[in-house]
PDB file of C-alpha atoms in Angstrom:
ATOM      1  CA  UNK R   1     -55.616 192.180  30.104  1.00  0.00           C
ATOM      2  CA  UNK R   2     -56.717 194.636  27.458  1.00  0.00           C
ATOM      3  CA  UNK R   3     -54.756 197.426  29.138  1.00  0.00           C
ATOM      4  CA  UNK R   4     -51.648 195.213  29.249  1.00  0.00           C
ATOM      5  CA  UNK R   5     -51.959 194.265  25.578  1.00  0.00           C
ATOM      6  CA  UNK R   6     -52.471 197.918  24.580  1.00  0.00           C
ATOM      7  CA  UNK R   7     -49.231 198.814  26.369  1.00  0.00           C
ATOM      8  CA  UNK R   8     -47.403 195.960  24.659  1.00  0.00           C
ATOM      9  CA  UNK R   9     -48.713 196.950  21.222  1.00  0.00           C
ATOM     10  CA  UNK R  10     -47.542 200.527  21.752  1.00  0.00           C
ATOM     11  CA  UNK R  11     -44.086 199.189  22.633  1.00  0.00           C
ATOM     12  CA  UNK R  12     -44.068 196.992  19.513  1.00  0.00           C
ATOM     13  CA  UNK R  13     -45.030 199.934  17.315  1.00  0.00           C
ATOM     14  CA  UNK R  14     -42.317 202.126  18.855  1.00  0.00           C
ATOM     15  CA  UNK R  15     -39.699 199.408  18.278  1.00  0.00           C
ATOM     16  CA  UNK R  16     -40.779 198.843  14.680  1.00  0.00           C
ATOM     17  CA  UNK R  17     -40.566 202.596  14.076  1.00  0.00           C
ATOM     18  CA  UNK R  18     -36.977 202.517  15.336  1.00  0.00           C
ATOM     19  CA  UNK R  19     -36.173 199.660  12.941  1.00  0.00           C
ATOM     20  CA  UNK R  20     -37.860 201.591  10.124  1.00  0.00           C
ATOM     21  CA  UNK R  21     -35.464 204.486  10.733  1.00  0.00           C
ATOM     22  CA  UNK R  22     -32.531 202.068  10.324  1.00  0.00           C
ATOM     23  CA  UNK R  23     -33.854 200.326   7.198  1.00  0.00           C
ATOM     24  CA  UNK R  24     -32.161 201.434   3.978  1.00  0.00           C
ATOM     25  CA  UNK R  25     -34.033 199.584   1.222  1.00  0.00           C
ATOM     26  CA  UNK R  26     -37.428 200.863   0.125  1.00  0.00           C
ATOM     27  CA  UNK R  27     -39.046 197.401   0.025  1.00  0.00           C
ATOM     28  CA  UNK R  28     -37.913 196.723   3.576  1.00  0.00           C
ATOM     29  CA  UNK R  29     -39.269 200.123   4.604  1.00  0.00           C
ATOM     30  CA  UNK R  30     -42.601 199.285   2.922  1.00  0.00           C
ATOM     31  CA  UNK R  31     -42.840 195.950   4.754  1.00  0.00           C
ATOM     32  CA  UNK R  32     -42.050 197.512   8.113  1.00  0.00           C
ATOM     33  CA  UNK R  33     -44.536 200.298   7.433  1.00  0.00           C
ATOM     34  CA  UNK R  34     -47.224 197.716   6.594  1.00  0.00           C
ATOM     35  CA  UNK R  35     -46.590 195.841   9.832  1.00  0.00           C
ATOM     36  CA  UNK R  36     -46.736 199.110  11.791  1.00  0.00           C
ATOM     37  CA  UNK R  37     -50.092 199.957  10.178  1.00  0.00           C
ATOM     38  CA  UNK R  38     -51.439 196.494  11.067  1.00  0.00           C
ATOM     39  CA  UNK R  39     -50.391 196.871  14.691  1.00  0.00           C
ATOM     40  CA  UNK R  40     -51.835 200.391  14.809  1.00  0.00           C
ATOM     41  CA  UNK R  41     -55.130 199.021  13.467  1.00  0.00           C
ATOM     42  CA  UNK R  42     -55.078 196.295  16.134  1.00  0.00           C
ATOM     43  CA  UNK R  43     -54.345 198.950  18.752  1.00  0.00           C
ATOM     44  CA  UNK R  44     -57.344 201.022  17.665  1.00  0.00           C
ATOM     45  CA  UNK R  45     -59.567 197.913  17.783  1.00  0.00           C
ATOM     46  CA  UNK R  46     -58.368 197.078  21.279  1.00  0.00           C
ATOM     47  CA  UNK R  47     -59.054 200.608  22.466  1.00  0.00           C
ATOM     48  CA  UNK R  48     -62.588 200.389  21.108  1.00  0.00           C
ATOM     49  CA  UNK R  49     -63.013 196.987  22.761  1.00  0.00           C
ATOM     50  CA  UNK R  50     -61.776 198.400  26.061  1.00  0.00           C
ATOM     51  CA  UNK R  51     -64.355 201.180  25.841  1.00  0.00           C
ATOM     52  CA  UNK R  52     -67.065 198.566  25.396  1.00  0.00           C
ATOM     53  CA  UNK R  53     -65.693 196.528  28.301  1.00  0.00           C
ATOM     54  CA  UNK R  54     -65.660 199.589  30.531  1.00  0.00           C
ATOM     55  CA  UNK R  55     -69.306 200.048  29.690  1.00  0.00           C
ATOM     56  CA  UNK R  56     -69.583 196.519  31.162  1.00  0.00           C
ATOM     57  CA  UNK R  57     -71.678 193.698  29.817  1.00  0.00           C
ATOM     58  CA  UNK R  58     -75.178 193.800  31.260  1.00  0.00           C
ATOM     59  CA  UNK R  59     -77.307 190.652  31.323  1.00  0.00           C
ATOM     60  CA  UNK R  60     -80.735 190.291  32.949  1.00  0.00           C
ATOM     61  CA  UNK R  61     -81.013 187.543  35.583  1.00  0.00           C
ATOM     62  CA  UNK R  62     -84.171 186.264  37.241  1.00  0.00           C
ATOM     63  CA  UNK R  63     -85.218 187.519  40.661  1.00  0.00           C
ATOM     64  CA  UNK R  64     -87.896 186.508  43.162  1.00  0.00           C
ATOM     65  CA  UNK R  65     -88.885 190.072  43.983  1.00  0.00           C
ATOM     66  CA  UNK R  66     -92.546 190.403  44.930  1.00  0.00           C
ATOM     67  CA  UNK R  67     -92.832 193.169  42.363  1.00  0.00           C
ATOM     68  CA  UNK R  68     -91.147 190.941  39.687  1.00  0.00           C
ATOM     69  CA  UNK R  69     -88.451 193.565  39.311  1.00  0.00           C
ATOM     70  CA  UNK R  70     -85.517 192.352  37.196  1.00  0.00           C
ATOM     71  CA  UNK R  71     -81.991 192.450  38.561  1.00  0.00           C
ATOM     72  CA  UNK R  72     -78.994 192.645  36.249  1.00  0.00           C
ATOM     73  CA  UNK R  73     -75.630 190.928  36.398  1.00  0.00           C
ATOM     74  CA  UNK R  74     -72.664 193.059  35.430  1.00  0.00           C
ATOM     75  CA  UNK R  75     -69.427 191.311  34.547  1.00  0.00           C
ATOM     76  CA  UNK R  76     -66.479 193.311  35.793  1.00  0.00           C
ATOM     77  CA  UNK R  77     -63.219 193.422  33.857  1.00  0.00           C
ATOM     78  CA  UNK R  78     -61.180 196.103  35.559  1.00  0.00           C
ATOM     79  CA  UNK R  79     -59.310 195.748  38.827  1.00  0.00           C
ATOM     80  CA  UNK R  80     -56.063 196.801  40.467  1.00  0.00           C
ATOM     81  CA  UNK R  81     -53.627 194.635  42.372  1.00  0.00           C
ATOM     82  CA  UNK R  82     -50.646 194.834  44.660  1.00  0.00           C
ATOM     83  CA  UNK R  83     -48.750 192.386  46.826  1.00  0.00           C
ATOM     84  CA  UNK R  84     -46.927 191.904  50.090  1.00  0.00           C
ATOM     85  CA  UNK R  85     -44.790 188.987  51.235  1.00  0.00           C
ATOM     86  CA  UNK R  86     -47.922 187.128  52.343  1.00  0.00           C
ATOM     87  CA  UNK R  87     -50.796 188.357  50.147  1.00  0.00           C
ATOM     88  CA  UNK R  88     -51.733 189.330  46.631  1.00  0.00           C
ATOM     89  CA  UNK R  89     -54.311 192.103  47.092  1.00  0.00           C
ATOM     90  CA  UNK R  90     -56.999 192.683  44.470  1.00  0.00           C
ATOM     91  CA  UNK R  91     -58.820 196.044  44.492  1.00  0.00           C
ATOM     92  CA  UNK R  92     -62.282 196.312  42.935  1.00  0.00           C
ATOM     93  CA  UNK R  93     -63.978 199.707  42.859  1.00  0.00           C
ATOM     94  CA  UNK R  94     -67.772 199.665  43.318  1.00  0.00           C
ATOM     95  CA  UNK R  95     -69.652 202.758  44.382  1.00  0.00           C
ATOM     96  CA  UNK R  96     -71.657 202.332  47.620  1.00  0.00           C
ATOM     97  CA  UNK R  97     -70.581 198.701  48.103  1.00  0.00           C
ATOM     98  CA  UNK R  98     -69.871 199.509  51.752  1.00  0.00           C
ATOM     99  CA  UNK R  99     -73.593 200.142  52.294  1.00  0.00           C
ATOM    100  CA  UNK R 100     -74.819 196.591  51.613  1.00  0.00           C
ATOM    101  CA  UNK R 101     -74.793 193.656  54.114  1.00  0.00           C
ATOM    102  CA  UNK R 102     -71.607 191.591  54.321  1.00  0.00           C
ATOM    103  CA  UNK R 103     -73.380 188.385  53.273  1.00  0.00           C
ATOM    104  CA  UNK R 104     -74.053 189.965  49.853  1.00  0.00           C
ATOM    105  CA  UNK R 105     -70.308 190.286  49.183  1.00  0.00           C
ATOM    106  CA  UNK R 106     -68.387 187.010  48.950  1.00  0.00           C
ATOM    107  CA  UNK R 107     -65.692 185.175  46.993  1.00  0.00           C
ATOM    108  CA  UNK R 108     -65.434 181.687  45.534  1.00  0.00           C
ATOM    109  CA  UNK R 109     -61.782 180.654  45.587  1.00  0.00           C
ATOM    110  CA  UNK R 110     -59.700 177.755  44.322  1.00  0.00           C
ATOM    111  CA  UNK R 111     -55.937 177.375  44.361  1.00  0.00           C
ATOM    112  CA  UNK R 112     -55.655 179.010  40.923  1.00  0.00           C
ATOM    113  CA  UNK R 113     -58.773 181.174  40.533  1.00  0.00           C
ATOM    114  CA  UNK R 114     -61.060 183.657  42.237  1.00  0.00           C
ATOM    115  CA  UNK R 115     -64.606 184.893  41.720  1.00  0.00           C
ATOM    116  CA  UNK R 116     -65.949 187.985  43.449  1.00  0.00           C
ATOM    117  CA  UNK R 117     -69.742 188.129  43.811  1.00  0.00           C
ATOM    118  CA  UNK R 118     -71.567 191.284  44.873  1.00  0.00           C
ATOM    119  CA  UNK R 119     -75.311 190.770  45.083  1.00  0.00           C
ATOM    120  CA  UNK R 120     -78.111 193.309  44.889  1.00  0.00           C
ATOM    121  CA  UNK R 121     -76.055 196.486  44.959  1.00  0.00           C
ATOM    122  CA  UNK R 122     -78.611 199.073  43.894  1.00  0.00           C
ATOM    123  CA  UNK R 123     -80.586 196.321  42.135  1.00  0.00           C
ATOM    124  CA  UNK R 124     -77.549 194.950  40.269  1.00  0.00           C
ATOM    125  CA  UNK R 125     -75.335 191.896  40.736  1.00  0.00           C
ATOM    126  CA  UNK R 126     -71.610 192.172  40.004  1.00  0.00           C
ATOM    127  CA  UNK R 127     -69.183 189.409  39.081  1.00  0.00           C
ATOM    128  CA  UNK R 128     -65.396 189.469  38.653  1.00  0.00           C
ATOM    129  CA  UNK R 129     -63.641 186.273  37.523  1.00  0.00           C
ATOM    130  CA  UNK R 130     -59.854 185.827  37.433  1.00  0.00           C
ATOM    131  CA  UNK R 131     -58.700 182.413  36.213  1.00  0.00           C
ATOM    132  CA  UNK R 132     -55.254 180.818  35.937  1.00  0.00           C
ATOM    133  CA  UNK R 133     -53.534 182.804  38.653  1.00  0.00           C
ATOM    134  CA  UNK R 134     -49.780 182.947  38.177  1.00  0.00           C
ATOM    135  CA  UNK R 135     -49.132 180.940  41.363  1.00  0.00           C
ATOM    136  CA  UNK R 136     -51.262 178.952  43.803  1.00  0.00           C
ATOM    137  CA  UNK R 137     -53.024 180.536  46.761  1.00  0.00           C
ATOM    138  CA  UNK R 138     -53.995 179.257  50.201  1.00  0.00           C
ATOM    139  CA  UNK R 139     -57.790 179.321  50.108  1.00  0.00           C
ATOM    140  CA  UNK R 140     -58.299 178.945  53.860  1.00  0.00           C
ATOM    141  CA  UNK R 141     -56.074 181.903  54.731  1.00  0.00           C
ATOM    142  CA  UNK R 142     -57.544 184.173  52.047  1.00  0.00           C
ATOM    143  CA  UNK R 143     -60.268 186.696  52.872  1.00  0.00           C
ATOM    144  CA  UNK R 144     -61.937 189.902  51.694  1.00  0.00           C
ATOM    145  CA  UNK R 145     -63.103 193.221  53.104  1.00  0.00           C
ATOM    146  CA  UNK R 146     -65.637 195.887  52.212  1.00  0.00           C
ATOM    147  CA  UNK R 147     -64.254 199.395  52.256  1.00  0.00           C
ATOM    148  CA  UNK R 148     -65.677 202.716  51.145  1.00  0.00           C
ATOM    149  CA  UNK R 149     -66.661 202.237  47.477  1.00  0.00           C
ATOM    150  CA  UNK R 150     -64.288 199.269  47.206  1.00  0.00           C
ATOM    151  CA  UNK R 151     -63.830 195.549  47.872  1.00  0.00           C
ATOM    152  CA  UNK R 152     -60.321 194.306  48.678  1.00  0.00           C
ATOM    153  CA  UNK R 153     -59.574 190.590  48.274  1.00  0.00           C
ATOM    154  CA  UNK R 154     -56.549 189.250  50.148  1.00  0.00           C
ATOM    155  CA  UNK R 155     -55.277 186.158  48.321  1.00  0.00           C
ATOM    156  CA  UNK R 156     -52.860 184.342  50.624  1.00  0.00           C
ATOM    157  CA  UNK R 157     -49.767 183.143  48.786  1.00  0.00           C
ATOM    158  CA  UNK R 158     -49.073 179.431  49.088  1.00  0.00           C
ATOM    159  CA  UNK R 159     -45.384 180.306  48.993  1.00  0.00           C
ATOM    160  CA  UNK R 160     -44.764 183.427  51.014  1.00  0.00           C
ATOM    161  CA  UNK R 161     -42.017 185.910  50.108  1.00  0.00           C
ATOM    162  CA  UNK R 162     -42.292 184.850  46.437  1.00  0.00           C
ATOM    163  CA  UNK R 163     -42.924 187.885  44.239  1.00  0.00           C
ATOM    164  CA  UNK R 164     -45.546 187.572  41.499  1.00  0.00           C
ATOM    165  CA  UNK R 165     -44.436 189.208  38.242  1.00  0.00           C
ATOM    166  CA  UNK R 166     -47.990 189.076  36.857  1.00  0.00           C
ATOM    167  CA  UNK R 167     -51.483 188.375  38.126  1.00  0.00           C
ATOM    168  CA  UNK R 168     -52.206 185.518  35.705  1.00  0.00           C
ATOM    169  CA  UNK R 169     -50.370 182.968  33.583  1.00  0.00           C
ATOM    170  CA  UNK R 170     -51.914 184.443  30.429  1.00  0.00           C
ATOM    171  CA  UNK R 171     -50.453 187.898  31.080  1.00  0.00           C
ATOM    172  CA  UNK R 172     -46.989 186.430  31.686  1.00  0.00           C
ATOM    173  CA  UNK R 173     -47.097 184.265  28.548  1.00  0.00           C
ATOM    174  CA  UNK R 174     -48.183 187.253  26.452  1.00  0.00           C
ATOM    175  CA  UNK R 175     -45.275 189.380  27.674  1.00  0.00           C
ATOM    176  CA  UNK R 176     -42.769 186.515  27.268  1.00  0.00           C
ATOM    177  CA  UNK R 177     -43.902 185.979  23.675  1.00  0.00           C
ATOM    178  CA  UNK R 178     -43.557 189.673  22.916  1.00  0.00           C
ATOM    179  CA  UNK R 179     -40.078 189.825  24.451  1.00  0.00           C
ATOM    180  CA  UNK R 180     -38.906 186.714  22.596  1.00  0.00           C
ATOM    181  CA  UNK R 181     -40.294 188.011  19.328  1.00  0.00           C
ATOM    182  CA  UNK R 182     -38.155 191.139  19.394  1.00  0.00           C
ATOM    183  CA  UNK R 183     -35.204 189.941  21.485  1.00  0.00           C
ATOM    184  CA  UNK R 184     -32.083 190.422  19.323  1.00  0.00           C
ATOM    185  CA  UNK R 185     -29.310 187.834  19.144  1.00  0.00           C
ATOM    186  CA  UNK R 186     -25.670 188.819  19.721  1.00  0.00           C
ATOM    187  CA  UNK R 187     -25.075 189.094  15.965  1.00  0.00           C
ATOM    188  CA  UNK R 188     -28.160 191.268  15.568  1.00  0.00           C
ATOM    189  CA  UNK R 189     -26.926 193.602  18.303  1.00  0.00           C
ATOM    190  CA  UNK R 190     -23.694 194.039  16.377  1.00  0.00           C
ATOM    191  CA  UNK R 191     -25.439 194.480  13.017  1.00  0.00           C
ATOM    192  CA  UNK R 192     -28.747 196.455  12.922  1.00  0.00           C
ATOM    193  CA  UNK R 193     -29.429 195.183   9.379  1.00  0.00           C
ATOM    194  CA  UNK R 194     -29.273 191.602  10.681  1.00  0.00           C
ATOM    195  CA  UNK R 195     -31.881 192.577  13.275  1.00  0.00           C
ATOM    196  CA  UNK R 196     -34.134 193.840  10.500  1.00  0.00           C
ATOM    197  CA  UNK R 197     -33.654 190.608   8.502  1.00  0.00           C
ATOM    198  CA  UNK R 198     -34.477 188.522  11.586  1.00  0.00           C
ATOM    199  CA  UNK R 199     -37.648 190.531  12.096  1.00  0.00           C
ATOM    200  CA  UNK R 200     -38.594 190.053   8.438  1.00  0.00           C
ATOM    201  CA  UNK R 201     -38.117 186.276   8.766  1.00  0.00           C
ATOM    202  CA  UNK R 202     -40.418 186.279  11.769  1.00  0.00           C
ATOM    203  CA  UNK R 203     -42.967 188.397   9.889  1.00  0.00           C
ATOM    204  CA  UNK R 204     -42.791 185.995   6.916  1.00  0.00           C
ATOM    205  CA  UNK R 205     -43.415 182.947   9.127  1.00  0.00           C
ATOM    206  CA  UNK R 206     -46.378 184.514  10.898  1.00  0.00           C
ATOM    207  CA  UNK R 207     -47.727 186.830   8.187  1.00  0.00           C
ATOM    208  CA  UNK R 208     -50.567 186.464   5.724  1.00  0.00           C
ATOM    209  CA  UNK R 209     -50.184 185.783   1.976  1.00  0.00           C
ATOM    210  CA  UNK R 210     -49.809 189.474   1.099  1.00  0.00           C
ATOM    211  CA  UNK R 211     -47.061 189.936   3.682  1.00  0.00           C
ATOM    212  CA  UNK R 212     -45.219 186.819   2.417  1.00  0.00           C
ATOM    213  CA  UNK R 213     -45.497 188.045  -1.188  1.00  0.00           C
ATOM    214  CA  UNK R 214     -44.013 191.445  -0.321  1.00  0.00           C
ATOM    215  CA  UNK R 215     -41.152 189.935   1.691  1.00  0.00           C
ATOM    216  CA  UNK R 216     -40.340 187.399  -1.062  1.00  0.00           C
ATOM    217  CA  UNK R 217     -40.302 190.197  -3.646  1.00  0.00           C
ATOM    218  CA  UNK R 218     -38.036 192.362  -1.478  1.00  0.00           C
ATOM    219  CA  UNK R 219     -35.641 189.452  -0.938  1.00  0.00           C
ATOM    220  CA  UNK R 220     -35.561 188.586  -4.656  1.00  0.00           C
ATOM    221  CA  UNK R 221     -34.880 192.192  -5.694  1.00  0.00           C
ATOM    222  CA  UNK R 222     -32.176 192.418  -3.047  1.00  0.00           C
ATOM    223  CA  UNK R 223     -30.471 189.305  -4.448  1.00  0.00           C
ATOM    224  CA  UNK R 224     -30.707 190.669  -7.990  1.00  0.00           C
ATOM    225  CA  UNK R 225     -29.134 193.931  -6.903  1.00  0.00           C
ATOM    226  CA  UNK R 226     -26.258 192.069  -5.273  1.00  0.00           C
ATOM    227  CA  UNK R 227     -25.614 190.168  -8.529  1.00  0.00           C
ATOM    228  CA  UNK R 228     -25.708 193.433 -10.518  1.00  0.00           C
ATOM    229  CA  UNK R 229     -23.279 195.097  -8.128  1.00  0.00           C
ATOM    230  CA  UNK R 230     -20.906 192.114  -8.452  1.00  0.00           C
ATOM    231  CA  UNK R 231     -20.996 192.264 -12.270  1.00  0.00           C
ATOM    232  CA  UNK R 232     -20.335 196.002 -12.179  1.00  0.00           C
ATOM    233  CA  UNK R 233     -17.210 195.346 -10.181  1.00  0.00           C
TER     234      UNK R 233
END
């Protein structure tokens, strides 16, 4: 999810930079520049968060070892996925997972979620949870396999031959919101300045008090300039 959001933020920043090139008024340029800086700050924060996630959250869990040795649970966040007409395949990389007994690698599945459990791999437990799958799966026909340094989960599609655009509902909603936010109307396509004004309206509705103050000031000064230009004529 973090990787997807980082990609989307980069796209947003690139698009705002294109609008900034088209903007003619300084106040509008300042507002667009402020929004770009905010998104760039969010992007940096997400990158830092992703680094922490890659380090993986480590939590001690109790164990019944005769030597009272603690085992740790590591919550996994990263995975890859692909699909065929029948399955959505989830790929989870874990070094040496092929060396442990099959009963220590298992999944808990529902129609809209999956949990991968890997127990006692080099004295660590691993957990990957994916909730709110985009579509339903057939639990009985789903299965998983241990491969060299990897576990592959085969999630059987309830409706075969239906292509999944995303792994989860959340990822799809995030992309739809981003696309709708910057999707220009027909009039905006014909007039780049109208596209900028539409973006500013959206920024005003969703922005903080400082953003609203700047946009209101830019609009007021723009109206005053129009009146001055009319009087000059």
